[in-house]
Amino acid sequence: PNLTIEEHLRQIHPGDLDYWHRTVNHAIATQTPYQFEFRSIRPDGEVRWIFAKGRPIVDENGRTVQLFGTVLDVTEQREARNALQESEELFRLMFELAPIGMVLKTLDGHFLRVNRAFCETLGYSLEELKQRTFTDITHPDDLLAEVDASDPARRIAAVVDDVARLRPHLVGLQEVALVRIQAESDSDRN
């Protein structure tokens, strides 16, 4: 239903009312399109996120006489985006603060990300690992036959359920680091 401006203003969340006024007034004064999100309160009290996009309509004298646009309820999209951000932050913290070494690497063995524990275990700095591949730091007895990264069938089959010994970098370090290796295909990530 079409709402009057007064009815519309009553539905805007008090915390967003100033922002709404500044945005709309700027569009009117500059006669430029607008696009923004704000909270709206339904008659039942539920708060929803609204995306508004539109433009001023100008008469023959150059005065803004109307705003023409659309609004869309984006509450679910905003909630999904927030949940994704929280999940990504949780993963980042778990990865970085894990007491065991963890890596993310490409199928050809280049390190995308390593955590502090991995660096400390092997004695490499992050900068040193960026210049190496997983093959470079894997004990020769544990190297797999080369997997042709251009062949999807071979990439999918490149799953190792064994442990590999990594060559510690520090001179005289006797410890052997054990890791579980699993390569995944592009289709596994989708």
GROMACS .gro file of C-alpha atoms in nm:
model
  190
    1PRO     CA    1   0.000   0.000   0.000
    2ASN     CA    2   0.107   0.358  -0.059
    3LEU     CA    3   0.200   0.532   0.264
    4THR     CA    4   0.205   0.900   0.333
    5ILE     CA    5   0.542   1.043   0.431
    6GLU     CA    6   0.417   1.078   0.790
    7GLU     CA    7   0.312   0.711   0.804
    8HIS     CA    8   0.645   0.608   0.657
    9LEU     CA    9   0.844   0.819   0.905
   10ARG     CA   10   0.657   0.661   1.199
   11GLN     CA   11   0.782   0.318   1.087
   12ILE     CA   12   1.151   0.413   1.073
   13HIS     CA   13   1.356   0.291   1.368
   14PRO     CA   14   1.442   0.588   1.595
   15GLY     CA   15   1.811   0.500   1.571
   16ASP     CA   16   1.801   0.538   1.191
   17LEU     CA   17   1.570   0.838   1.159
   18ASP     CA   18   1.847   1.102   1.145
   19TYR     CA   19   2.039   0.893   0.889
   20TRP     CA   20   1.721   0.855   0.680
   21HIS     CA   21   1.658   1.232   0.689
   22ARG     CA   22   2.020   1.318   0.598
   23THR     CA   23   2.023   1.073   0.306
   24VAL     CA   24   1.686   1.175   0.162
   25ASN     CA   25   1.749   1.547   0.213
   26HIS     CA   26   2.083   1.518   0.037
   27ALA     CA   27   1.917   1.345  -0.260
   28ILE     CA   28   1.652   1.619  -0.277
   29ALA     CA   29   1.900   1.905  -0.244
   30THR     CA   30   2.147   1.766  -0.498
   31GLN     CA   31   1.883   1.603  -0.718
   32THR     CA   32   2.088   1.282  -0.723
   33PRO     CA   33   1.983   0.917  -0.685
   34TYR     CA   34   1.990   0.759  -0.341
   35GLN     CA   35   2.055   0.409  -0.213
   36PHE     CA   36   2.074   0.307   0.152
   37GLU     CA   37   1.958   0.063   0.421
   38PHE     CA   38   1.768   0.143   0.738
   39ARG     CA   39   1.560  -0.034   1.000
   40SER     CA   40   1.182  -0.025   0.995
   41ILE     CA   41   0.944  -0.123   1.274
   42ARG     CA   42   0.637  -0.318   1.173
   43PRO     CA   43   0.303  -0.257   1.347
   44ASP     CA   44   0.358  -0.580   1.546
   45GLY     CA   45   0.691  -0.440   1.674
   46GLU     CA   46   0.919  -0.658   1.462
   47VAL     CA   47   1.227  -0.478   1.332
   48ARG     CA   48   1.315  -0.536   0.966
   49TRP     CA   49   1.603  -0.410   0.749
   50ILE     CA   50   1.493  -0.217   0.442
   51PHE     CA   51   1.694  -0.134   0.129
   52ALA     CA   52   1.575   0.187  -0.041
   53LYS     CA   53   1.679   0.301  -0.387
   54GLY     CA   54   1.538   0.584  -0.589
   55ARG     CA   55   1.576   0.927  -0.742
   56PRO     CA   56   1.418   1.268  -0.715
   57ILE     CA   57   1.160   1.374  -0.976
   58VAL     CA   58   1.219   1.732  -1.087
   59ASP     CA   59   0.958   1.963  -1.241
   60GLU     CA   60   1.005   2.204  -1.533
   61ASN     CA   61   1.130   2.471  -1.291
   62GLY     CA   62   1.409   2.247  -1.160
   63ARG     CA   63   1.244   2.182  -0.822
   64THR     CA   64   1.230   1.837  -0.667
   65VAL     CA   65   0.860   1.755  -0.642
   66GLN     CA   66   0.863   1.383  -0.568
   67LEU     CA   67   1.086   1.089  -0.487
   68PHE     CA   68   1.049   0.785  -0.710
   69GLY     CA   69   1.197   0.455  -0.599
   70THR     CA   70   1.152   0.121  -0.442
   71VAL     CA   71   1.209  -0.044  -0.107
   72LEU     CA   72   1.294  -0.405  -0.041
   73ASP     CA   73   1.301  -0.606   0.282
   74VAL     CA   74   1.659  -0.736   0.308
   75THR     CA   75   1.644  -0.871   0.663
   76GLU     CA   76   1.721  -1.233   0.566
   77GLN     CA   77   2.011  -1.132   0.340
   78ARG     CA   78   2.156  -0.912   0.614
   79GLU     CA   79   2.123  -1.192   0.871
   80ALA     CA   80   2.292  -1.437   0.633
   81ARG     CA   81   2.576  -1.189   0.569
   82ASN     CA   82   2.624  -1.139   0.945
   83ALA     CA   83   2.623  -1.515   1.007
   84LEU     CA   84   2.885  -1.562   0.734
   85GLN     CA   85   3.105  -1.289   0.885
   86GLU     CA   86   3.078  -1.448   1.229
   87SER     CA   87   3.164  -1.790   1.085
   88GLU     CA   88   3.464  -1.651   0.898
   89GLU     CA   89   3.589  -1.476   1.213
   90LEU     CA   90   3.548  -1.796   1.417
   91PHE     CA   91   3.743  -1.995   1.156
   92ARG     CA   92   4.016  -1.729   1.145
   93LEU     CA   93   4.054  -1.733   1.524
   94MET     CA   94   4.053  -2.114   1.544
   95PHE     CA   95   4.311  -2.134   1.265
   96GLU     CA   96   4.542  -1.864   1.401
   97LEU     CA   97   4.523  -1.963   1.767
   98ALA     CA   98   4.530  -2.342   1.726
   99PRO     CA   99   4.803  -2.503   1.935
  100ILE     CA  100   4.883  -2.738   1.645
  101GLY     CA  101   5.023  -2.645   1.307
  102MET     CA  102   4.765  -2.579   1.040
  103VAL     CA  103   4.800  -2.483   0.673
  104LEU     CA  104   4.582  -2.398   0.379
  105LYS     CA  105   4.751  -2.471   0.049
  106THR     CA  106   4.679  -2.494  -0.321
  107LEU     CA  107   4.663  -2.829  -0.500
  108ASP     CA  108   5.012  -2.767  -0.634
  109GLY     CA  109   5.144  -2.720  -0.279
  110HIS     CA  110   5.182  -2.343  -0.248
  111PHE     CA  111   5.094  -2.212   0.095
  112LEU     CA  112   4.790  -1.989   0.109
  113ARG     CA  113   4.791  -1.956   0.485
  114VAL     CA  114   4.989  -2.102   0.775
  115ASN     CA  115   4.943  -2.051   1.144
  116ARG     CA  116   5.201  -1.957   1.406
  117ALA     CA  117   5.217  -2.311   1.550
  118PHE     CA  118   5.308  -2.454   1.208
  119CYS     CA  119   5.589  -2.201   1.167
  120GLU     CA  120   5.719  -2.266   1.519
  121THR     CA  121   5.708  -2.643   1.477
  122LEU     CA  122   5.916  -2.637   1.160
  123GLY     CA  123   6.132  -2.336   1.239
  124TYR     CA  124   6.033  -2.143   0.927
  125SER     CA  125   5.906  -1.787   0.924
  126LEU     CA  126   5.588  -1.704   0.736
  127GLU     CA  127   5.797  -1.522   0.474
  128GLU     CA  128   6.019  -1.829   0.424
  129LEU     CA  129   5.718  -2.057   0.378
  130LYS     CA  130   5.569  -1.824   0.117
  131GLN     CA  131   5.880  -1.892  -0.092
  132ARG     CA  132   5.844  -2.271  -0.062
  133THR     CA  133   5.591  -2.538  -0.145
  134PHE     CA  134   5.464  -2.823   0.069
  135THR     CA  135   5.683  -3.057  -0.138
  136ASP     CA  136   5.989  -2.849  -0.046
  137ILE     CA  137   5.939  -2.919   0.324
  138THR     CA  138   5.815  -3.279   0.301
  139HIS     CA  139   6.054  -3.564   0.375
  140PRO     CA  140   6.159  -3.733   0.047
  141ASP     CA  141   6.031  -4.074   0.163
  142ASP     CA  142   5.683  -3.930   0.200
  143LEU     CA  143   5.652  -3.751  -0.132
  144LEU     CA  144   5.362  -3.871  -0.347
  145ALA     CA  145   5.382  -3.924  -0.718
  146GLU     CA  146   5.317  -3.593  -0.888
  147VAL     CA  147   4.948  -3.522  -0.939
  148ASP     CA  148   4.865  -3.355  -1.267
  149ALA     CA  149   4.669  -3.049  -1.150
  150SER     CA  150   4.524  -3.000  -1.498
  151ASP     CA  151   4.353  -3.342  -1.493
  152PRO     CA  152   4.034  -3.315  -1.280
  153ALA     CA  153   4.007  -3.692  -1.232
  154ARG     CA  154   4.359  -3.710  -1.088
  155ARG     CA  155   4.295  -3.404  -0.870
  156ILE     CA  156   3.982  -3.562  -0.724
  157ALA     CA  157   4.172  -3.884  -0.654
  158ALA     CA  158   4.458  -3.701  -0.480
  159VAL     CA  159   4.349  -3.781  -0.126
  160VAL     CA  160   4.606  -3.900   0.120
  161ASP     CA  161   4.493  -4.064   0.443
  162ASP     CA  162   4.844  -4.117   0.564
  163VAL     CA  163   5.084  -3.903   0.761
  164ALA     CA  164   5.384  -3.730   0.617
  165ARG     CA  165   5.708  -3.636   0.786
  166LEU     CA  166   5.810  -3.276   0.743
  167ARG     CA  167   6.170  -3.162   0.740
  168PRO     CA  168   6.231  -2.922   1.026
  169HIS     CA  169   6.431  -2.619   0.918
  170LEU     CA  170   6.624  -2.562   1.237
  171VAL     CA  171   6.970  -2.715   1.245
  172GLY     CA  172   6.989  -3.003   1.491
  173LEU     CA  173   6.617  -3.026   1.546
  174GLN     CA  174   6.539  -3.395   1.594
  175GLU     CA  175   6.160  -3.368   1.612
  176VAL     CA  176   5.956  -3.512   1.326
  177ALA     CA  177   5.630  -3.331   1.263
  178LEU     CA  178   5.327  -3.536   1.164
  179VAL     CA  179   5.043  -3.391   0.961
  180ARG     CA  180   4.734  -3.524   0.787
  181ILE     CA  181   4.716  -3.424   0.423
  182GLN     CA  182   4.403  -3.408   0.214
  183ALA     CA  183   4.372  -3.252  -0.127
  184GLU     CA  184   4.030  -3.151  -0.244
  185SER     CA  185   3.892  -3.091  -0.588
  186ASP     CA  186   3.719  -2.773  -0.699
  187SER     CA  187   3.386  -2.958  -0.687
  188ASP     CA  188   3.444  -3.050  -0.320
  189ARG     CA  189   3.447  -2.678  -0.233
  190ASN     CA  190   3.115  -2.608  -0.401
   0.00000   0.00000   0.00000
